[in-house]
PDB file of C-alpha atoms in Angstrom:
ATOM      1  CA  MET A   2     -17.161  21.100  52.118  1.00  0.00           C
ATOM      2  CA  ASN A   3     -18.568  21.202  48.686  1.00  0.00           C
ATOM      3  CA  MET A   4     -16.894  19.533  45.745  1.00  0.00           C
ATOM      4  CA  GLN A   5     -17.712  20.489  42.060  1.00  0.00           C
ATOM      5  CA  ILE A   6     -17.814  18.467  39.089  1.00  0.00           C
ATOM      6  CA  LYS A   7     -18.295  19.625  35.297  1.00  0.00           C
ATOM      7  CA  ILE A   8     -21.041  18.374  33.266  1.00  0.00           C
ATOM      8  CA  GLY A   9     -20.288  19.669  29.538  1.00  0.00           C
ATOM      9  CA  ALA A  10     -19.622  23.402  30.032  1.00  0.00           C
ATOM     10  CA  THR A  11     -21.500  23.568  33.547  1.00  0.00           C
ATOM     11  CA  VAL A  12     -20.054  23.226  36.803  1.00  0.00           C
ATOM     12  CA  LEU A  13     -22.296  21.741  39.533  1.00  0.00           C
ATOM     13  CA  ALA A  14     -21.513  22.699  43.575  1.00  0.00           C
ATOM     14  CA  LEU A  15     -21.884  19.133  44.835  1.00  0.00           C
ATOM     15  CA  LEU A  16     -22.013  17.672  48.577  1.00  0.00           C
ATOM     16  CA  ALA A  17     -19.104  16.368  49.614  1.00  0.00           C
ATOM     17  CA  SER A  18     -20.239  15.669  53.110  1.00  0.00           C
ATOM     18  CA  PRO A  19     -23.634  15.246  54.836  1.00  0.00           C
ATOM     19  CA  VAL A  20     -25.006  18.736  55.372  1.00  0.00           C
ATOM     20  CA  VAL A  21     -28.671  19.989  56.360  1.00  0.00           C
ATOM     21  CA  ALA A  22     -30.483  21.707  53.647  1.00  0.00           C
ATOM     22  CA  GLN A  23     -31.073  25.537  54.326  1.00  0.00           C
ATOM     23  CA  ASP A  24     -34.301  26.511  55.777  1.00  0.00           C
ATOM     24  CA  ALA A  25     -36.376  28.533  52.821  1.00  0.00           C
ATOM     25  CA  SER A  26     -37.939  31.621  53.523  1.00  0.00           C
ATOM     26  CA  ASP A  27     -41.366  32.022  55.111  1.00  0.00           C
ATOM     27  CA  ASP A  28     -42.433  34.821  52.933  1.00  0.00           C
ATOM     28  CA  ILE A  29     -42.238  31.994  49.960  1.00  0.00           C
ATOM     29  CA  GLU A  30     -45.772  30.671  48.670  1.00  0.00           C
ATOM     30  CA  THR A  31     -46.278  27.235  48.083  1.00  0.00           C
ATOM     31  CA  PRO A  32     -47.927  26.079  44.755  1.00  0.00           C
ATOM     32  CA  ASP A  33     -51.381  24.869  44.836  1.00  0.00           C
ATOM     33  CA  TRP A  34     -50.450  21.449  43.951  1.00  0.00           C
ATOM     34  CA  SER A  35     -52.402  18.507  45.073  1.00  0.00           C
ATOM     35  CA  GLY A  36     -51.563  14.689  45.270  1.00  0.00           C
ATOM     36  CA  VAL A  37     -54.006  12.175  44.228  1.00  0.00           C
ATOM     37  CA  ILE A  38     -53.288   8.399  45.062  1.00  0.00           C
ATOM     38  CA  ALA A  39     -55.839   5.703  43.302  1.00  0.00           C
ATOM     39  CA  PRO A  40     -55.585   1.785  42.129  1.00  0.00           C
ATOM     40  CA  VAL A  41     -54.936   1.179  39.057  1.00  0.00           C
ATOM     41  CA  SER A  42     -55.720  -2.641  38.792  1.00  0.00           C
ATOM     42  CA  GLY A  43     -56.002  -4.883  41.827  1.00  0.00           C
ATOM     43  CA  PHE A  44     -51.775  -4.820  42.185  1.00  0.00           C
ATOM     44  CA  THR A  45     -51.111  -1.408  40.744  1.00  0.00           C
ATOM     45  CA  GLY A  46     -51.444   1.726  42.273  1.00  0.00           C
ATOM     46  CA  GLN A  47     -51.018   5.200  40.728  1.00  0.00           C
ATOM     47  CA  MET A  48     -49.709   8.575  42.464  1.00  0.00           C
ATOM     48  CA  SER A  49     -50.703  11.941  40.443  1.00  0.00           C
ATOM     49  CA  MET A  50     -51.276  15.678  41.069  1.00  0.00           C
ATOM     50  CA  THR A  51     -53.673  17.950  40.290  1.00  0.00           C
ATOM     51  CA  MET A  52     -52.005  21.800  39.593  1.00  0.00           C
ATOM     52  CA  GLU A  53     -55.069  24.266  39.977  1.00  0.00           C
ATOM     53  CA  SER A  54     -52.957  27.065  38.675  1.00  0.00           C
ATOM     54  CA  GLU A  55     -51.080  27.791  35.807  1.00  0.00           C
ATOM     55  CA  VAL A  56     -47.183  27.528  36.215  1.00  0.00           C
ATOM     56  CA  PRO A  57     -44.184  27.840  33.906  1.00  0.00           C
ATOM     57  CA  GLU A  58     -43.801  25.072  31.669  1.00  0.00           C
ATOM     58  CA  ASP A  59     -40.292  23.923  33.082  1.00  0.00           C
ATOM     59  CA  MET A  60     -42.486  23.463  35.981  1.00  0.00           C
ATOM     60  CA  ALA A  61     -45.631  21.281  34.615  1.00  0.00           C
ATOM     61  CA  VAL A  62     -45.668  17.841  35.633  1.00  0.00           C
ATOM     62  CA  GLU A  63     -47.500  15.509  33.448  1.00  0.00           C
ATOM     63  CA  GLU A  64     -45.741  12.009  34.693  1.00  0.00           C
ATOM     64  CA  VAL A  65     -47.559   9.557  37.100  1.00  0.00           C
ATOM     65  CA  ILE A  66     -45.915   7.455  39.523  1.00  0.00           C
ATOM     66  CA  ARG A  67     -46.904   3.602  39.511  1.00  0.00           C
ATOM     67  CA  PHE A  68     -46.160   1.466  42.483  1.00  0.00           C
ATOM     68  CA  GLU A  69     -47.136  -2.320  42.918  1.00  0.00           C
ATOM     69  CA  PRO A  70     -47.937  -3.856  45.247  1.00  0.00           C
ATOM     70  CA  TRP A  71     -51.260  -1.834  45.953  1.00  0.00           C
ATOM     71  CA  GLN A  72     -51.417  -3.116  49.319  1.00  0.00           C
ATOM     72  CA  MET A  73     -47.786  -2.004  50.124  1.00  0.00           C
ATOM     73  CA  LEU A  74     -49.731   1.379  50.594  1.00  0.00           C
ATOM     74  CA  GLY A  75     -50.150   1.013  54.062  1.00  0.00           C
ATOM     75  CA  ASP A  76     -46.350   0.829  54.670  1.00  0.00           C
ATOM     76  CA  LEU A  77     -45.268   3.269  52.116  1.00  0.00           C
ATOM     77  CA  PHE A  78     -44.903   6.232  54.700  1.00  0.00           C
ATOM     78  CA  ARG A  79     -42.914   4.638  57.230  1.00  0.00           C
ATOM     79  CA  ASP A  80     -40.204   6.774  58.215  1.00  0.00           C
ATOM     80  CA  ASP A  81     -37.936   3.296  58.594  1.00  0.00           C
ATOM     81  CA  LEU A  82     -38.069   2.172  55.155  1.00  0.00           C
ATOM     82  CA  VAL A  83     -35.512   2.472  52.781  1.00  0.00           C
ATOM     83  CA  PHE A  84     -36.091   3.976  49.035  1.00  0.00           C
ATOM     84  CA  LEU A  85     -33.241   1.915  46.739  1.00  0.00           C
ATOM     85  CA  MET A  86     -33.284   3.813  43.615  1.00  0.00           C
ATOM     86  CA  ARG A  87     -31.439   3.527  40.514  1.00  0.00           C
ATOM     87  CA  SER A  88     -30.043   6.636  38.560  1.00  0.00           C
ATOM     88  CA  GLY A  89     -32.103   8.203  36.053  1.00  0.00           C
ATOM     89  CA  PRO A  90     -32.692   7.539  32.328  1.00  0.00           C
ATOM     90  CA  SER A  91     -29.213   8.327  30.839  1.00  0.00           C
ATOM     91  CA  ASP A  92     -27.574   8.374  27.217  1.00  0.00           C
ATOM     92  CA  TRP A  93     -26.876   4.815  25.846  1.00  0.00           C
ATOM     93  CA  ASP A  94     -24.992   6.084  23.381  1.00  0.00           C
ATOM     94  CA  SER A  95     -22.072   6.534  25.092  1.00  0.00           C
ATOM     95  CA  ARG A  96     -20.568   4.510  27.839  1.00  0.00           C
ATOM     96  CA  ASP A  97     -18.387   5.562  30.810  1.00  0.00           C
ATOM     97  CA  ALA A  98     -14.555   5.144  29.707  1.00  0.00           C
ATOM     98  CA  ASP A  99     -12.248   2.431  31.028  1.00  0.00           C
ATOM     99  CA  GLY A 100     -10.934   3.353  34.469  1.00  0.00           C
ATOM    100  CA  VAL A 101     -12.881   7.273  34.689  1.00  0.00           C
ATOM    101  CA  ALA A 102     -12.744   8.797  37.853  1.00  0.00           C
ATOM    102  CA  ALA A 103     -15.896   9.292  39.610  1.00  0.00           C
ATOM    103  CA  GLN A 104     -16.065  13.105  39.245  1.00  0.00           C
ATOM    104  CA  ASP A 105     -14.932  13.023  35.234  1.00  0.00           C
ATOM    105  CA  CYS A 106     -18.633  13.717  34.115  1.00  0.00           C
ATOM    106  CA  ASP A 107     -16.950  14.105  30.521  1.00  0.00           C
ATOM    107  CA  GLY A 108     -16.039  10.249  30.848  1.00  0.00           C
ATOM    108  CA  GLN A 109     -18.900   8.868  31.842  1.00  0.00           C
ATOM    109  CA  ARG A 110     -22.441   8.457  30.364  1.00  0.00           C
ATOM    110  CA  LEU A 111     -24.940  11.119  31.563  1.00  0.00           C
ATOM    111  CA  LEU A 112     -28.535  11.298  32.070  1.00  0.00           C
ATOM    112  CA  THR A 113     -30.321  12.609  28.955  1.00  0.00           C
ATOM    113  CA  ALA A 114     -32.516  16.050  29.014  1.00  0.00           C
ATOM    114  CA  ASP A 115     -35.448  14.241  29.095  1.00  0.00           C
ATOM    115  CA  GLY A 116     -34.182  11.622  31.958  1.00  0.00           C
ATOM    116  CA  GLN A 117     -33.489  15.071  33.933  1.00  0.00           C
ATOM    117  CA  ASP A 118     -36.912  16.593  33.360  1.00  0.00           C
ATOM    118  CA  GLN A 119     -38.357  13.212  34.467  1.00  0.00           C
ATOM    119  CA  MET A 120     -36.572  13.021  37.562  1.00  0.00           C
ATOM    120  CA  ARG A 121     -37.680  16.784  38.163  1.00  0.00           C
ATOM    121  CA  GLN A 122     -41.088  15.497  37.633  1.00  0.00           C
ATOM    122  CA  LEU A 123     -40.707  12.802  40.029  1.00  0.00           C
ATOM    123  CA  GLY A 124     -39.310  14.693  42.483  1.00  0.00           C
ATOM    124  CA  ALA A 125     -42.657  17.046  42.443  1.00  0.00           C
ATOM    125  CA  LEU A 126     -45.054  14.118  42.501  1.00  0.00           C
ATOM    126  CA  LEU A 127     -42.939  12.453  45.882  1.00  0.00           C
ATOM    127  CA  VAL A 128     -43.346  15.653  47.608  1.00  0.00           C
ATOM    128  CA  VAL A 129     -47.256  16.247  46.518  1.00  0.00           C
ATOM    129  CA  ASN A 130     -48.010  12.957  47.880  1.00  0.00           C
ATOM    130  CA  ASP A 131     -46.256  13.054  51.163  1.00  0.00           C
ATOM    131  CA  LEU A 132     -43.331  10.854  50.254  1.00  0.00           C
ATOM    132  CA  ARG A 133     -40.528  13.475  50.963  1.00  0.00           C
ATOM    133  CA  PRO A 134     -37.137  11.715  52.186  1.00  0.00           C
ATOM    134  CA  GLY A 135     -36.069  12.334  55.786  1.00  0.00           C
ATOM    135  CA  GLN A 136     -32.072  11.573  54.754  1.00  0.00           C
ATOM    136  CA  ILE A 137     -30.529  11.214  51.044  1.00  0.00           C
ATOM    137  CA  MET A 138     -27.484   9.411  50.207  1.00  0.00           C
ATOM    138  CA  VAL A 139     -26.108   9.423  46.877  1.00  0.00           C
ATOM    139  CA  SER A 140     -23.356   7.912  44.682  1.00  0.00           C
ATOM    140  CA  GLU A 141     -20.575  10.059  43.764  1.00  0.00           C
ATOM    141  CA  TRP A 142     -20.786   9.395  39.958  1.00  0.00           C
ATOM    142  CA  CYS A 143     -21.744  11.730  37.629  1.00  0.00           C
ATOM    143  CA  ARG A 144     -25.646  10.581  36.353  1.00  0.00           C
ATOM    144  CA  ALA A 145     -26.654   9.663  40.133  1.00  0.00           C
ATOM    145  CA  GLN A 146     -25.778  13.327  40.736  1.00  0.00           C
ATOM    146  CA  GLN A 147     -27.674  14.622  38.074  1.00  0.00           C
ATOM    147  CA  THR A 148     -30.536  12.163  39.327  1.00  0.00           C
ATOM    148  CA  TYR A 149     -30.217  14.301  42.637  1.00  0.00           C
ATOM    149  CA  LEU A 150     -30.034  17.587  41.402  1.00  0.00           C
ATOM    150  CA  GLY A 151     -33.380  16.937  39.233  1.00  0.00           C
ATOM    151  CA  LEU A 152     -35.387  15.468  42.287  1.00  0.00           C
ATOM    152  CA  GLU A 153     -34.371  18.702  44.488  1.00  0.00           C
ATOM    153  CA  THR A 154     -35.196  20.868  41.406  1.00  0.00           C
ATOM    154  CA  GLY A 155     -38.986  19.163  41.446  1.00  0.00           C
ATOM    155  CA  MET A 156     -39.188  18.922  45.571  1.00  0.00           C
ATOM    156  CA  LEU A 157     -38.563  22.543  45.609  1.00  0.00           C
ATOM    157  CA  ASP A 158     -40.866  23.685  42.602  1.00  0.00           C
ATOM    158  CA  ALA A 159     -43.769  21.852  44.626  1.00  0.00           C
ATOM    159  CA  ASP A 160     -42.641  23.186  47.998  1.00  0.00           C
ATOM    160  CA  MET A 161     -39.856  25.494  48.892  1.00  0.00           C
ATOM    161  CA  LYS A 162     -39.521  24.177  52.248  1.00  0.00           C
ATOM    162  CA  ALA A 163     -39.684  20.704  51.098  1.00  0.00           C
ATOM    163  CA  LEU A 164     -35.876  19.681  52.084  1.00  0.00           C
ATOM    164  CA  ASP A 165     -35.992  22.094  55.350  1.00  0.00           C
ATOM    165  CA  GLY A 166     -33.894  19.863  57.618  1.00  0.00           C
ATOM    166  CA  VAL A 167     -33.387  17.139  54.920  1.00  0.00           C
ATOM    167  CA  THR A 168     -29.748  15.590  55.429  1.00  0.00           C
ATOM    168  CA  SER A 169     -27.743  14.649  52.105  1.00  0.00           C
ATOM    169  CA  GLY A 170     -24.248  13.283  51.347  1.00  0.00           C
ATOM    170  CA  ILE A 171     -22.221  11.492  48.872  1.00  0.00           C
ATOM    171  CA  LYS A 172     -21.571   7.679  49.606  1.00  0.00           C
ATOM    172  CA  PRO A 173     -18.527   6.144  47.675  1.00  0.00           C
ATOM    173  CA  ARG A 174     -20.057   2.740  48.592  1.00  0.00           C
ATOM    174  CA  LEU A 175     -22.753   3.347  46.629  1.00  0.00           C
ATOM    175  CA  SER A 176     -20.769   3.872  43.255  1.00  0.00           C
ATOM    176  CA  PRO A 177     -21.272   1.093  40.260  1.00  0.00           C
ATOM    177  CA  LEU A 178     -20.325  -2.088  41.320  1.00  0.00           C
ATOM    178  CA  GLY A 179     -17.494  -3.354  39.430  1.00  0.00           C
ATOM    179  CA  ALA A 180     -16.347   0.105  37.706  1.00  0.00           C
ATOM    180  CA  GLU A 181     -12.690   0.542  38.352  1.00  0.00           C
ATOM    181  CA  ASN A 182     -13.481   3.176  40.597  1.00  0.00           C
ATOM    182  CA  GLY A 183     -16.573   1.647  41.718  1.00  0.00           C
ATOM    183  CA  ALA A 184     -17.626  -0.340  44.865  1.00  0.00           C
ATOM    184  CA  SER A 185     -15.717  -3.927  45.467  1.00  0.00           C
ATOM    185  CA  ASP A 186     -18.545  -5.314  46.771  1.00  0.00           C
ATOM    186  CA  VAL A 187     -22.149  -4.469  48.418  1.00  0.00           C
ATOM    187  CA  ASP A 188     -21.378  -4.605  51.874  1.00  0.00           C
ATOM    188  CA  GLY A 189     -21.498  -1.208  52.153  1.00  0.00           C
ATOM    189  CA  LEU A 190     -24.546  -0.709  50.816  1.00  0.00           C
ATOM    190  CA  ARG A 191     -26.144  -3.333  52.576  1.00  0.00           C
ATOM    191  CA  ASP A 192     -24.851  -2.112  55.946  1.00  0.00           C
ATOM    192  CA  LEU A 193     -26.195   1.877  55.077  1.00  0.00           C
ATOM    193  CA  ILE A 194     -29.738   0.375  54.568  1.00  0.00           C
ATOM    194  CA  MET A 195     -29.660  -2.252  57.541  1.00  0.00           C
ATOM    195  CA  ASP A 196     -28.448   0.490  60.022  1.00  0.00           C
ATOM    196  CA  TRP A 197     -31.365   2.859  58.933  1.00  0.00           C
ATOM    197  CA  ASP A 198     -33.975   2.964  61.701  1.00  0.00           C
ATOM    198  CA  GLY A 199     -36.003   5.984  60.584  1.00  0.00           C
ATOM    199  CA  GLY A 200     -33.715   8.688  61.762  1.00  0.00           C
ATOM    200  CA  ASP A 201     -35.438  11.766  63.182  1.00  0.00           C
ATOM    201  CA  GLY A 202     -38.717  10.389  62.175  1.00  0.00           C
ATOM    202  CA  ASP A 203     -39.160  12.937  59.058  1.00  0.00           C
ATOM    203  CA  GLY A 204     -38.931  10.589  56.074  1.00  0.00           C
ATOM    204  CA  ALA A 205     -37.937   7.336  54.425  1.00  0.00           C
ATOM    205  CA  LEU A 206     -33.957   7.192  53.707  1.00  0.00           C
ATOM    206  CA  LEU A 207     -33.575   7.736  49.904  1.00  0.00           C
ATOM    207  CA  VAL A 208     -30.552   5.973  48.418  1.00  0.00           C
ATOM    208  CA  ILE A 209     -29.637   6.820  44.825  1.00  0.00           C
ATOM    209  CA  THR A 210     -26.996   4.014  43.527  1.00  0.00           C
ATOM    210  CA  HIS A 211     -26.767   2.089  40.148  1.00  0.00           C
ATOM    211  CA  PHE A 212     -28.301  -1.198  38.553  1.00  0.00           C
ATOM    212  CA  ASP A 213     -25.724  -3.572  39.504  1.00  0.00           C
ATOM    213  CA  ASN A 214     -25.333  -2.652  42.824  1.00  0.00           C
ATOM    214  CA  ILE A 215     -29.222  -3.170  43.564  1.00  0.00           C
ATOM    215  CA  ALA A 216     -29.205  -6.082  41.467  1.00  0.00           C
ATOM    216  CA  ALA A 217     -26.350  -7.703  43.215  1.00  0.00           C
ATOM    217  CA  LEU A 218     -28.026  -6.898  46.597  1.00  0.00           C
ATOM    218  CA  THR A 219     -31.703  -7.774  45.961  1.00  0.00           C
ATOM    219  CA  ASN A 220     -31.448  -9.972  42.932  1.00  0.00           C
ATOM    220  CA  PHE A 221     -34.162  -7.608  41.413  1.00  0.00           C
ATOM    221  CA  ASN A 222     -33.570  -5.450  37.913  1.00  0.00           C
ATOM    222  CA  VAL A 223     -35.024  -2.221  38.106  1.00  0.00           C
ATOM    223  CA  TYR A 224     -35.751   0.556  35.339  1.00  0.00           C
ATOM    224  CA  GLU A 225     -33.502   4.090  34.935  1.00  0.00           C
ATOM    225  CA  GLY A 226     -34.826   5.996  37.942  1.00  0.00           C
ATOM    226  CA  GLU A 227     -37.046   3.152  39.710  1.00  0.00           C
ATOM    227  CA  MET A 228     -36.701   2.953  43.370  1.00  0.00           C
ATOM    228  CA  LEU A 229     -37.236  -0.416  45.220  1.00  0.00           C
ATOM    229  CA  ILE A 230     -38.958  -0.356  48.908  1.00  0.00           C
ATOM    230  CA  VAL A 231     -37.072  -2.129  51.217  1.00  0.00           C
ATOM    231  CA  ASP A 232     -37.594  -2.564  55.034  1.00  0.00           C
ATOM    232  CA  PRO A 233     -34.937  -2.941  57.215  1.00  0.00           C
ATOM    233  CA  THR A 234     -37.110  -4.474  60.088  1.00  0.00           C
ATOM    234  CA  ARG A 235     -37.929  -7.406  58.007  1.00  0.00           C
ATOM    235  CA  GLU A 236     -34.283  -8.506  57.201  1.00  0.00           C
ATOM    236  CA  GLY A 237     -34.222  -6.231  54.131  1.00  0.00           C
ATOM    237  CA  ARG A 238     -37.203  -7.610  52.905  1.00  0.00           C
ATOM    238  CA  VAL A 239     -38.536  -5.716  49.559  1.00  0.00           C
ATOM    239  CA  LEU A 240     -41.709  -4.652  49.803  1.00  0.00           C
ATOM    240  CA  GLY A 241     -42.397  -3.485  46.072  1.00  0.00           C
ATOM    241  CA  TYR A 242     -41.595  -0.922  43.646  1.00  0.00           C
ATOM    242  CA  LEU A 243     -41.961   2.564  42.733  1.00  0.00           C
ATOM    243  CA  ARG A 244     -41.440   4.116  39.156  1.00  0.00           C
ATOM    244  CA  LEU A 245     -42.464   6.603  36.647  1.00  0.00           C
ATOM    245  CA  GLY A 246     -45.361   5.584  34.358  1.00  0.00           C
ATOM    246  CA  SER A 247     -42.758   6.482  31.596  1.00  0.00           C
ATOM    247  CA  ALA A 248     -40.203   4.075  33.017  1.00  0.00           C
ATOM    248  CA  ALA A 249     -39.136   1.572  30.494  1.00  0.00           C
ATOM    249  CA  PRO A 250     -36.433  -1.125  30.296  1.00  0.00           C
ATOM    250  CA  ASP A 251     -33.108  -0.352  28.675  1.00  0.00           C
ATOM    251  CA  SER A 252     -31.624  -2.412  26.138  1.00  0.00           C
ATOM    252  CA  VAL A 253     -28.305  -3.077  27.749  1.00  0.00           C
ATOM    253  CA  HIS A 254     -29.930  -5.076  30.671  1.00  0.00           C
ATOM    254  CA  TYR A 255     -32.885  -6.391  29.546  1.00  0.00           C
ATOM    255  CA  SER A 256     -33.782  -8.618  26.431  1.00  0.00           C
ATOM    256  CA  PRO A 257     -35.441  -7.500  23.468  1.00  0.00           C
ATOM    257  CA  GLU A 258     -38.261  -9.387  24.049  1.00  0.00           C
ATOM    258  CA  VAL A 259     -38.660  -7.219  27.481  1.00  0.00           C
ATOM    259  CA  VAL A 260     -38.125  -4.238  25.907  1.00  0.00           C
ATOM    260  CA  ALA A 261     -40.586  -4.719  23.180  1.00  0.00           C
ATOM    261  CA  PHE A 262     -43.308  -5.966  25.431  1.00  0.00           C
ATOM    262  CA  SER A 263     -43.020  -2.783  27.430  1.00  0.00           C
ATOM    263  CA  GLN A 264     -43.051  -0.362  24.514  1.00  0.00           C
ATOM    264  CA  ALA A 265     -46.195  -2.189  23.330  1.00  0.00           C
ATOM    265  CA  GLN A 266     -47.534  -1.729  26.335  1.00  0.00           C
ATOM    266  CA  GLN A 267     -47.082   1.861  26.795  1.00  0.00           C
ATOM    267  CA  GLU A 268     -48.211   2.539  23.394  1.00  0.00           C
ATOM    268  CA  ALA A 269     -51.639   0.711  24.261  1.00  0.00           C
ATOM    269  CA  GLU A 270     -51.985   2.845  27.620  1.00  0.00           C
ATOM    270  CA  ALA A 271     -50.961   5.800  25.606  1.00  0.00           C
ATOM    271  CA  ALA A 272     -54.002   4.861  22.983  1.00  0.00           C
ATOM    272  CA  ALA A 273     -56.472   4.335  25.868  1.00  0.00           C
ATOM    273  CA  GLU A 274     -56.268   7.905  27.303  1.00  0.00           C
TER     274      GLU A 274
END
C-alpha cells in the first residue's frame, strides 16, 4: 500500500510497506560515469566520480564522499553490513512542533533545498562507487523520507537500473527517539541491525533514521547525512563512517568550538584546491 504525505504544496507518494523496486527498461542508457576511490591521508579515504559526458545541471555531481578509516575499505563492500544513516541537512530555523504526527510535514523540520541536492549527489556517488544497497529501511518522519527520495534520485541518475530488485520500506521503530510519536527506545533499531545477514547478497542494509537514535545505540554523534558502518557479525561493532565532504556539525547537537573547527577546516581545504 502507498501512503502520501504533503511537503508544502507537494504530495509525495511513499512506501507504507516493503515492496520491490520496479525494473527499469532495458533500452535506457546508463551515463558514462566512473567511480574513483583514493586515500586522502593515512586514515581517510575519498570516493569521487568522473563524468565523461556533459549532463544537465540538476544531474551534476560536485561532492565527494569521505570515509574513515581507510583500512575499512576491504570490508566496505560486504553485503552483511548495515549503513546506519542520519537524515540529511535540514532547516534548523524551524523545529518539530510538539506532538506532531509522523506524516505531518508542515509541523516538522525538513531538509533544505541544498540538503536535498546533497542527498541526490550522495546517491549517485554510492552507485558509481559500487555501494548500492540491497535493502533500504526508512523512518516514517518527513525529513527521513526526503533523504530517501534524494538518494533515490541520485542513484537512478547514475544508473536507471540501480534499484532494480532493491526492497524498501518504512519502519516506525526508526522514528525520532523521545518524540511524542517517535520510538520509545532503540531496541527495535538494534534488532533490525542485528538481524541483518546480507539478505539475498545484493548489497548492504541502508537504515535512515535520526541523531538521537544513532547516538543512543552506538554512542557516536553523527553529522546530518552521515552513515556509520555497522557489522552485525561482530556484535554490532562500528567499523567507521562515511559522509559527504561538505558535511558539517549542526549547532544544536555540537558545541560552538566543534562547529567553528569544522568550518575552518573546510575553508582551508577549499583554499588549497
